[in-house]
Amino acid sequence: QILTISDIAKATQLSIHTLRYYEKIGLLGKIARNNAGHRHYREKDLEWLTWIQRLKSTGMSLEKIKQFAELRKKGEKSFPARQKMLIEHAALLKDNISHLQQELSIVEYKIQAYSKPPKQTLT
């Protein structure tokens, strides 16, 4: 099935400008065009864009995602390198989650402190 840039924008909630930018910086493979020059996306382009969004939502930089995209273009032989990138990214995510859990416990402590009668000045 052929998808237009508008279809992709709607499906991904990305702007047309962002889609063009991703293509320009090499995040997307060669996007086919019709005789009028309109982009024709495929289902696999949509799947890749969904993966890009997932990586971005976890805090991976566009530069790192570009590195991942370059590895992806090399096919199966790049599986170990892509796996290594994801393992490193997962470790960073785990550290961030741990940090946020510690911060959450402090905020929850303060919430409890404010629910008790004041004995001291709270900050």
Short mmCIF file of N, CA, C and O in Angstrom, two decimals:
data_model
loop_
_atom_site.label_atom_id
_atom_site.label_comp_id
_atom_site.label_asym_id
_atom_site.label_seq_id
_atom_site.Cartn_x
_atom_site.Cartn_y
_atom_site.Cartn_z
N GLN A 1 0.85 -1.19 0.00
CA GLN A 1 0.00 0.00 0.00
C GLN A 1 0.88 1.24 0.00
O GLN A 1 1.85 1.34 0.74
N ILE A 2 0.53 2.20 -0.83
CA ILE A 2 1.27 3.45 -0.92
C ILE A 2 0.61 4.47 0.02
O ILE A 2 -0.60 4.64 0.03
N LEU A 3 1.45 5.12 0.81
CA LEU A 3 0.99 6.14 1.76
C LEU A 3 1.58 7.48 1.36
O LEU A 3 2.75 7.57 1.00
N THR A 4 0.77 8.52 1.45
CA THR A 4 1.25 9.86 1.15
C THR A 4 1.91 10.45 2.40
O THR A 4 1.77 9.92 3.50
N ILE A 5 2.57 11.57 2.21
CA ILE A 5 3.19 12.23 3.36
C ILE A 5 2.12 12.67 4.36
O ILE A 5 2.34 12.62 5.56
N SER A 6 0.94 13.03 3.85
CA SER A 6 -0.17 13.39 4.75
C SER A 6 -0.64 12.19 5.56
O SER A 6 -0.94 12.31 6.75
N ASP A 7 -0.71 11.03 4.91
CA ASP A 7 -1.08 9.80 5.61
C ASP A 7 -0.09 9.50 6.73
O ASP A 7 -0.48 9.17 7.85
N ILE A 8 1.18 9.63 6.42
CA ILE A 8 2.23 9.35 7.40
C ILE A 8 2.19 10.36 8.54
O ILE A 8 2.32 10.00 9.70
N ALA A 9 2.00 11.62 8.19
CA ALA A 9 1.91 12.67 9.22
C ALA A 9 0.76 12.38 10.17
O ALA A 9 0.90 12.50 11.40
N LYS A 10 -0.36 11.99 9.62
CA LYS A 10 -1.52 11.70 10.45
C LYS A 10 -1.27 10.46 11.33
O LYS A 10 -1.57 10.47 12.51
N ALA A 11 -0.69 9.43 10.75
CA ALA A 11 -0.46 8.18 11.48
C ALA A 11 0.57 8.33 12.60
O ALA A 11 0.47 7.67 13.62
N THR A 12 1.57 9.18 12.37
CA THR A 12 2.66 9.31 13.34
C THR A 12 2.52 10.54 14.25
O THR A 12 3.27 10.67 15.22
N GLN A 13 1.61 11.45 13.90
CA GLN A 13 1.47 12.72 14.60
C GLN A 13 2.72 13.59 14.44
O GLN A 13 2.99 14.48 15.25
N LEU A 14 3.52 13.32 13.41
CA LEU A 14 4.67 14.15 13.08
C LEU A 14 4.25 15.15 12.01
O LEU A 14 3.42 14.83 11.15
N SER A 15 4.84 16.32 12.04
CA SER A 15 4.50 17.31 11.02
C SER A 15 5.14 16.92 9.69
O SER A 15 6.14 16.18 9.65
N ILE A 16 4.58 17.43 8.63
CA ILE A 16 5.16 17.20 7.30
C ILE A 16 6.58 17.76 7.26
O ILE A 16 7.48 17.14 6.69
N HIS A 17 6.78 18.91 7.90
CA HIS A 17 8.11 19.50 7.98
C HIS A 17 9.10 18.54 8.64
O HIS A 17 10.22 18.36 8.16
N THR A 18 8.69 17.92 9.74
CA THR A 18 9.56 16.98 10.44
C THR A 18 9.87 15.77 9.57
O THR A 18 11.01 15.32 9.52
N LEU A 19 8.88 15.27 8.87
CA LEU A 19 9.11 14.12 7.99
C LEU A 19 10.12 14.46 6.90
O LEU A 19 11.03 13.68 6.60
N ARG A 20 9.99 15.65 6.33
CA ARG A 20 10.95 16.08 5.31
C ARG A 20 12.35 16.24 5.91
O ARG A 20 13.35 15.90 5.29
N TYR A 21 12.40 16.77 7.13
CA TYR A 21 13.68 16.94 7.82
C TYR A 21 14.33 15.59 8.08
O TYR A 21 15.53 15.41 7.83
N TYR A 22 13.57 14.63 8.57
CA TYR A 22 14.11 13.28 8.81
C TYR A 22 14.67 12.68 7.53
O TYR A 22 15.70 12.03 7.54
N GLU A 23 13.98 12.90 6.44
CA GLU A 23 14.47 12.40 5.15
C GLU A 23 15.77 13.12 4.78
O GLU A 23 16.75 12.48 4.37
N LYS A 24 15.78 14.42 4.96
CA LYS A 24 16.96 15.23 4.60
C LYS A 24 18.21 14.80 5.38
O LYS A 24 19.30 14.74 4.83
N ILE A 25 18.05 14.51 6.69
CA ILE A 25 19.23 14.18 7.51
C ILE A 25 19.59 12.70 7.44
O ILE A 25 20.54 12.26 8.08
N GLY A 26 18.83 11.93 6.68
CA GLY A 26 19.19 10.55 6.47
C GLY A 26 18.57 9.53 7.43
O GLY A 26 19.00 8.39 7.46
N LEU A 27 17.58 9.95 8.20
CA LEU A 27 16.92 8.99 9.09
C LEU A 27 16.05 8.02 8.31
O LEU A 27 15.86 6.88 8.73
N LEU A 28 15.50 8.48 7.22
CA LEU A 28 14.67 7.63 6.39
C LEU A 28 15.46 7.19 5.17
O LEU A 28 16.30 7.93 4.66
N GLY A 29 15.18 5.99 4.72
CA GLY A 29 15.81 5.55 3.48
C GLY A 29 15.27 6.36 2.32
O GLY A 29 14.50 7.32 2.49
N LYS A 30 15.66 6.00 1.16
CA LYS A 30 15.20 6.70 -0.04
C LYS A 30 13.69 6.53 -0.15
O LYS A 30 13.19 5.42 -0.25
N ILE A 31 12.97 7.63 -0.10
CA ILE A 31 11.52 7.60 -0.23
C ILE A 31 11.17 7.75 -1.71
O ILE A 31 11.63 8.69 -2.37
N ALA A 32 10.40 6.79 -2.20
CA ALA A 32 10.01 6.81 -3.62
C ALA A 32 9.13 8.03 -3.90
O ALA A 32 8.48 8.56 -3.00
N ARG A 33 9.18 8.46 -5.14
CA ARG A 33 8.34 9.58 -5.57
C ARG A 33 7.63 9.20 -6.86
O ARG A 33 8.16 8.46 -7.68
N ASN A 34 6.46 9.78 -7.02
CA ASN A 34 5.73 9.54 -8.27
C ASN A 34 6.21 10.53 -9.34
O ASN A 34 7.12 11.33 -9.09
N ASN A 35 5.59 10.50 -10.50
CA ASN A 35 6.00 11.38 -11.61
C ASN A 35 5.87 12.85 -11.28
O ASN A 35 6.59 13.69 -11.81
N ALA A 36 4.94 13.18 -10.37
CA ALA A 36 4.74 14.58 -9.97
C ALA A 36 5.69 14.98 -8.84
O ALA A 36 5.69 16.13 -8.42
N GLY A 37 6.51 14.05 -8.36
CA GLY A 37 7.45 14.35 -7.31
C GLY A 37 6.91 14.17 -5.89
O GLY A 37 7.60 14.46 -4.92
N HIS A 38 5.69 13.68 -5.78
CA HIS A 38 5.10 13.44 -4.45
C HIS A 38 5.68 12.17 -3.84
O HIS A 38 5.84 11.16 -4.52
N ARG A 39 5.97 12.25 -2.54
CA ARG A 39 6.54 11.11 -1.84
C ARG A 39 5.52 9.99 -1.70
O ARG A 39 4.35 10.24 -1.42
N HIS A 40 6.01 8.78 -1.88
CA HIS A 40 5.20 7.59 -1.67
C HIS A 40 5.88 6.73 -0.62
O HIS A 40 6.94 6.17 -0.85
N TYR A 41 5.26 6.67 0.56
CA TYR A 41 5.78 5.89 1.66
C TYR A 41 5.18 4.49 1.62
O TYR A 41 4.10 4.29 1.06
N ARG A 42 5.88 3.55 2.23
CA ARG A 42 5.39 2.19 2.35
C ARG A 42 5.14 1.88 3.82
O ARG A 42 5.57 2.63 4.70
N GLU A 43 4.50 0.79 4.07
CA GLU A 43 4.20 0.37 5.43
C GLU A 43 5.48 0.24 6.25
O GLU A 43 5.52 0.61 7.42
N LYS A 44 6.56 -0.25 5.63
CA LYS A 44 7.81 -0.40 6.38
C LYS A 44 8.41 0.96 6.75
O LYS A 44 9.09 1.08 7.77
N ASP A 45 8.15 2.01 5.96
CA ASP A 45 8.59 3.36 6.33
C ASP A 45 7.84 3.82 7.58
O ASP A 45 8.43 4.41 8.48
N LEU A 46 6.55 3.53 7.63
CA LEU A 46 5.74 3.88 8.80
C LEU A 46 6.24 3.13 10.04
O LEU A 46 6.36 3.72 11.12
N GLU A 47 6.56 1.86 9.89
CA GLU A 47 7.08 1.07 11.01
C GLU A 47 8.40 1.66 11.51
O GLU A 47 8.63 1.75 12.72
N TRP A 48 9.26 2.05 10.60
CA TRP A 48 10.55 2.64 10.98
C TRP A 48 10.34 3.98 11.69
O TRP A 48 10.98 4.27 12.70
N LEU A 49 9.44 4.79 11.18
CA LEU A 49 9.14 6.08 11.84
C LEU A 49 8.59 5.86 13.24
O LEU A 49 8.91 6.61 14.17
N THR A 50 7.80 4.83 13.42
CA THR A 50 7.27 4.50 14.74
C THR A 50 8.41 4.13 15.69
O THR A 50 8.43 4.55 16.85
N TRP A 51 9.39 3.39 15.19
CA TRP A 51 10.56 3.03 15.99
C TRP A 51 11.39 4.27 16.32
O TRP A 51 11.86 4.44 17.44
N ILE A 52 11.57 5.17 15.36
CA ILE A 52 12.28 6.43 15.60
C ILE A 52 11.60 7.19 16.73
O ILE A 52 12.26 7.69 17.65
N GLN A 53 10.27 7.28 16.67
CA GLN A 53 9.53 7.99 17.72
C GLN A 53 9.73 7.33 19.08
O GLN A 53 9.86 8.01 20.09
N ARG A 54 9.75 6.02 19.10
CA ARG A 54 9.95 5.31 20.36
C ARG A 54 11.35 5.61 20.92
O ARG A 54 11.50 5.87 22.11
N LEU A 55 12.36 5.58 20.07
CA LEU A 55 13.71 5.90 20.53
C LEU A 55 13.79 7.33 21.04
O LEU A 55 14.38 7.60 22.09
N LYS A 56 13.16 8.26 20.31
CA LYS A 56 13.14 9.66 20.75
C LYS A 56 12.44 9.81 22.09
O LYS A 56 12.89 10.55 22.96
N SER A 57 11.33 9.10 22.26
CA SER A 57 10.57 9.24 23.51
C SER A 57 11.33 8.70 24.71
O SER A 57 11.04 9.07 25.84
N THR A 58 12.32 7.85 24.45
CA THR A 58 13.15 7.33 25.54
C THR A 58 14.39 8.19 25.76
O THR A 58 15.24 7.84 26.57
N GLY A 59 14.48 9.28 25.02
CA GLY A 59 15.59 10.20 25.23
C GLY A 59 16.79 10.00 24.32
O GLY A 59 17.81 10.67 24.49
N MET A 60 16.70 9.11 23.36
CA MET A 60 17.83 8.93 22.44
C MET A 60 17.90 10.16 21.53
O MET A 60 16.89 10.61 20.99
N SER A 61 19.10 10.69 21.37
CA SER A 61 19.30 11.88 20.54
C SER A 61 19.13 11.53 19.06
O SER A 61 19.30 10.38 18.64
N LEU A 62 18.81 12.55 18.26
CA LEU A 62 18.71 12.34 16.82
C LEU A 62 20.04 11.85 16.24
O LEU A 62 20.06 11.04 15.32
N GLU A 63 21.14 12.33 16.81
CA GLU A 63 22.45 11.90 16.33
C GLU A 63 22.64 10.39 16.53
O GLU A 63 23.10 9.69 15.64
N LYS A 64 22.24 9.90 17.70
CA LYS A 64 22.34 8.45 17.97
C LYS A 64 21.37 7.67 17.08
O LYS A 64 21.70 6.60 16.59
N ILE A 65 20.18 8.24 16.89
CA ILE A 65 19.21 7.56 16.02
C ILE A 65 19.74 7.51 14.59
O ILE A 65 19.56 6.51 13.90
N LYS A 66 20.43 8.56 14.17
CA LYS A 66 21.06 8.55 12.84
C LYS A 66 22.11 7.45 12.75
O LYS A 66 22.21 6.76 11.73
N GLN A 67 22.90 7.28 13.82
CA GLN A 67 23.88 6.19 13.83
C GLN A 67 23.18 4.84 13.70
O GLN A 67 23.62 3.97 12.95
N PHE A 68 22.09 4.69 14.44
CA PHE A 68 21.31 3.45 14.37
C PHE A 68 20.78 3.24 12.95
O PHE A 68 20.83 2.13 12.42
N ALA A 69 20.28 4.32 12.33
CA ALA A 69 19.75 4.24 10.96
C ALA A 69 20.84 3.82 9.97
O ALA A 69 20.58 3.03 9.06
N GLU A 70 22.03 4.36 10.16
CA GLU A 70 23.15 3.98 9.27
C GLU A 70 23.48 2.50 9.42
O GLU A 70 23.73 1.81 8.43
N LEU A 71 23.48 2.02 10.66
CA LEU A 71 23.71 0.60 10.89
C LEU A 71 22.61 -0.24 10.26
O LEU A 71 22.86 -1.29 9.65
N ARG A 72 21.39 0.22 10.38
CA ARG A 72 20.23 -0.49 9.84
C ARG A 72 20.36 -0.69 8.33
O ARG A 72 19.99 -1.73 7.79
N LYS A 73 20.91 0.31 7.65
CA LYS A 73 21.09 0.22 6.21
C LYS A 73 22.05 -0.90 5.81
O LYS A 73 22.01 -1.38 4.69
N LYS A 74 22.90 -1.32 6.74
CA LYS A 74 23.88 -2.38 6.47
C LYS A 74 23.29 -3.78 6.60
O LYS A 74 23.97 -4.76 6.33
N GLY A 75 22.04 -3.85 7.05
CA GLY A 75 21.37 -5.14 7.11
C GLY A 75 21.75 -5.97 8.33
O GLY A 75 22.21 -5.45 9.35
N GLU A 76 21.59 -7.27 8.19
CA GLU A 76 21.78 -8.20 9.30
C GLU A 76 23.18 -8.18 9.89
O GLU A 76 23.35 -8.46 11.07
N LYS A 77 24.17 -7.87 9.07
CA LYS A 77 25.54 -7.88 9.60
C LYS A 77 25.75 -6.82 10.69
O LYS A 77 26.71 -6.91 11.45
N SER A 78 24.83 -5.86 10.75
CA SER A 78 24.96 -4.82 11.78
C SER A 78 24.15 -5.15 13.04
O SER A 78 24.09 -4.34 13.96
N PHE A 79 23.54 -6.32 13.10
CA PHE A 79 22.75 -6.69 14.29
C PHE A 79 23.54 -6.55 15.59
O PHE A 79 23.04 -5.97 16.55
N PRO A 80 24.78 -7.06 15.65
CA PRO A 80 25.52 -6.92 16.92
C PRO A 80 25.75 -5.46 17.32
O PRO A 80 25.63 -5.12 18.50
N ALA A 81 26.06 -4.60 16.37
CA ALA A 81 26.30 -3.20 16.68
C ALA A 81 25.01 -2.51 17.12
O ALA A 81 25.01 -1.71 18.06
N ARG A 82 23.90 -2.85 16.47
CA ARG A 82 22.61 -2.27 16.87
C ARG A 82 22.21 -2.77 18.25
O ARG A 82 21.72 -2.00 19.08
N GLN A 83 22.46 -4.05 18.50
CA GLN A 83 22.15 -4.60 19.82
C GLN A 83 22.98 -3.90 20.89
O GLN A 83 22.46 -3.55 21.95
N LYS A 84 24.25 -3.66 20.60
CA LYS A 84 25.11 -2.97 21.56
C LYS A 84 24.58 -1.57 21.86
O LYS A 84 24.53 -1.14 23.01
N MET A 85 24.17 -0.85 20.82
CA MET A 85 23.60 0.49 21.03
C MET A 85 22.37 0.42 21.93
O MET A 85 22.21 1.25 22.83
N LEU A 86 21.53 -0.55 21.69
CA LEU A 86 20.30 -0.67 22.48
C LEU A 86 20.59 -1.10 23.91
O LEU A 86 19.92 -0.63 24.85
N ILE A 87 21.58 -1.95 24.11
CA ILE A 87 21.97 -2.35 25.47
C ILE A 87 22.47 -1.13 26.24
O ILE A 87 22.10 -0.91 27.40
N GLU A 88 23.31 -0.32 25.59
CA GLU A 88 23.82 0.90 26.24
C GLU A 88 22.68 1.88 26.54
O GLU A 88 22.65 2.49 27.60
N HIS A 89 21.75 2.00 25.61
CA HIS A 89 20.62 2.90 25.81
C HIS A 89 19.73 2.40 26.95
O HIS A 89 19.28 3.19 27.78
N ALA A 90 19.52 1.09 27.00
CA ALA A 90 18.71 0.51 28.07
C ALA A 90 19.35 0.76 29.43
O ALA A 90 18.65 1.06 30.41
N ALA A 91 20.67 0.69 29.49
CA ALA A 91 21.38 0.95 30.76
C ALA A 91 21.15 2.40 31.20
O ALA A 91 20.91 2.66 32.38
N LEU A 92 21.21 3.33 30.25
CA LEU A 92 20.94 4.73 30.57
C LEU A 92 19.50 4.92 31.06
O LEU A 92 19.25 5.65 32.02
N LEU A 93 18.57 4.25 30.39
CA LEU A 93 17.17 4.34 30.80
C LEU A 93 16.98 3.81 32.22
O LEU A 93 16.27 4.42 33.03
N LYS A 94 17.62 2.70 32.53
CA LYS A 94 17.52 2.12 33.88
C LYS A 94 18.08 3.08 34.92
O LYS A 94 17.49 3.24 36.00
N ASP A 95 19.19 3.72 34.60
CA ASP A 95 19.76 4.72 35.52
C ASP A 95 18.78 5.89 35.72
O ASP A 95 18.58 6.35 36.84
N ASN A 96 18.19 6.35 34.62
CA ASN A 96 17.23 7.46 34.71
C ASN A 96 16.00 7.06 35.52
O ASN A 96 15.51 7.86 36.33
N ILE A 97 15.52 5.85 35.31
CA ILE A 97 14.36 5.38 36.05
C ILE A 97 14.68 5.31 37.54
O ILE A 97 13.89 5.74 38.38
N SER A 98 15.85 4.79 37.86
CA SER A 98 16.26 4.70 39.26
C SER A 98 16.33 6.08 39.90
O SER A 98 15.83 6.30 41.00
N HIS A 99 16.93 7.01 39.18
CA HIS A 99 17.03 8.39 39.68
C HIS A 99 15.64 8.98 39.89
O HIS A 99 15.37 9.59 40.94
N LEU A 100 14.76 8.80 38.91
CA LEU A 100 13.40 9.34 39.03
C LEU A 100 12.63 8.69 40.17
O LEU A 100 11.85 9.36 40.86
N GLN A 101 12.86 7.40 40.41
CA GLN A 101 12.19 6.73 41.53
C GLN A 101 12.65 7.32 42.86
O GLN A 101 11.84 7.52 43.77
N GLN A 102 13.93 7.64 42.96
CA GLN A 102 14.44 8.28 44.18
C GLN A 102 13.81 9.66 44.36
O GLN A 102 13.40 10.02 45.47
N GLU A 103 13.73 10.42 43.29
CA GLU A 103 13.13 11.74 43.35
C GLU A 103 11.65 11.65 43.71
O GLU A 103 11.14 12.46 44.49
N LEU A 104 10.96 10.66 43.15
CA LEU A 104 9.55 10.46 43.45
C LEU A 104 9.35 10.16 44.94
O LEU A 104 8.43 10.69 45.55
N SER A 105 10.21 9.35 45.50
CA SER A 105 10.05 9.03 46.92
C SER A 105 10.22 10.28 47.79
O SER A 105 9.52 10.44 48.80
N ILE A 106 11.07 11.20 47.39
CA ILE A 106 11.24 12.45 48.13
C ILE A 106 9.98 13.30 48.02
O ILE A 106 9.49 13.85 49.01
N VAL A 107 9.43 13.38 46.82
CA VAL A 107 8.20 14.15 46.61
C VAL A 107 7.06 13.53 47.40
O VAL A 107 6.28 14.24 48.06
N GLU A 108 6.95 12.21 47.39
CA GLU A 108 5.89 11.54 48.15
C GLU A 108 6.06 11.76 49.65
O GLU A 108 5.07 11.92 50.37
N TYR A 109 7.30 11.79 50.12
CA TYR A 109 7.57 12.09 51.53
C TYR A 109 7.03 13.47 51.87
O TYR A 109 6.38 13.68 52.89
N LYS A 110 7.30 14.44 50.99
CA LYS A 110 6.83 15.80 51.22
C LYS A 110 5.30 15.86 51.20
O LYS A 110 4.69 16.59 51.99
N ILE A 111 4.68 15.11 50.31
CA ILE A 111 3.22 15.08 50.26
C ILE A 111 2.67 14.61 51.60
O ILE A 111 1.74 15.21 52.16
N GLN A 112 3.27 13.56 52.14
CA GLN A 112 2.85 13.05 53.45
C GLN A 112 3.10 14.08 54.55
O GLN A 112 2.28 14.25 55.45
N ALA A 113 4.23 14.74 54.48
CA ALA A 113 4.57 15.74 55.49
C ALA A 113 3.56 16.88 55.51
O ALA A 113 3.19 17.38 56.57
N TYR A 114 3.08 17.28 54.34
CA TYR A 114 2.10 18.36 54.26
C TYR A 114 0.71 17.92 54.71
O TYR A 114 -0.15 18.74 55.00
N SER A 115 0.47 16.63 54.78
CA SER A 115 -0.85 16.16 55.20
C SER A 115 -0.96 16.02 56.72
O SER A 115 -2.03 15.79 57.25
N LYS A 116 0.14 16.22 57.43
CA LYS A 116 0.16 16.14 58.89
C LYS A 116 0.08 17.55 59.47
O LYS A 116 0.48 18.51 58.82
N PRO A 117 -0.40 17.66 60.71
CA PRO A 117 -0.42 18.99 61.33
C PRO A 117 0.98 19.58 61.40
O PRO A 117 1.95 18.85 61.67
N PRO A 118 1.10 20.87 61.14
CA PRO A 118 2.44 21.49 61.12
C PRO A 118 3.09 21.46 62.51
O PRO A 118 2.50 21.85 63.49
N LYS A 119 4.31 20.94 62.56
CA LYS A 119 5.13 20.96 63.78
C LYS A 119 6.37 21.78 63.51
O LYS A 119 7.04 22.22 64.43
N GLN A 120 6.65 21.92 62.23
CA GLN A 120 7.85 22.65 61.85
C GLN A 120 7.56 23.38 60.54
O GLN A 120 6.56 23.13 59.90
N THR A 121 8.47 24.21 60.15
CA THR A 121 8.34 24.92 58.88
C THR A 121 8.77 23.99 57.75
O THR A 121 9.87 23.44 57.78
N LEU A 122 7.89 23.78 56.80
CA LEU A 122 8.21 22.93 55.64
C LEU A 122 8.66 23.80 54.48
O LEU A 122 8.12 24.88 54.26
N THR A 123 9.59 23.27 53.73
CA THR A 123 10.05 23.99 52.54
C THR A 123 9.54 23.32 51.31
O THR A 123 9.11 22.23 51.29
#
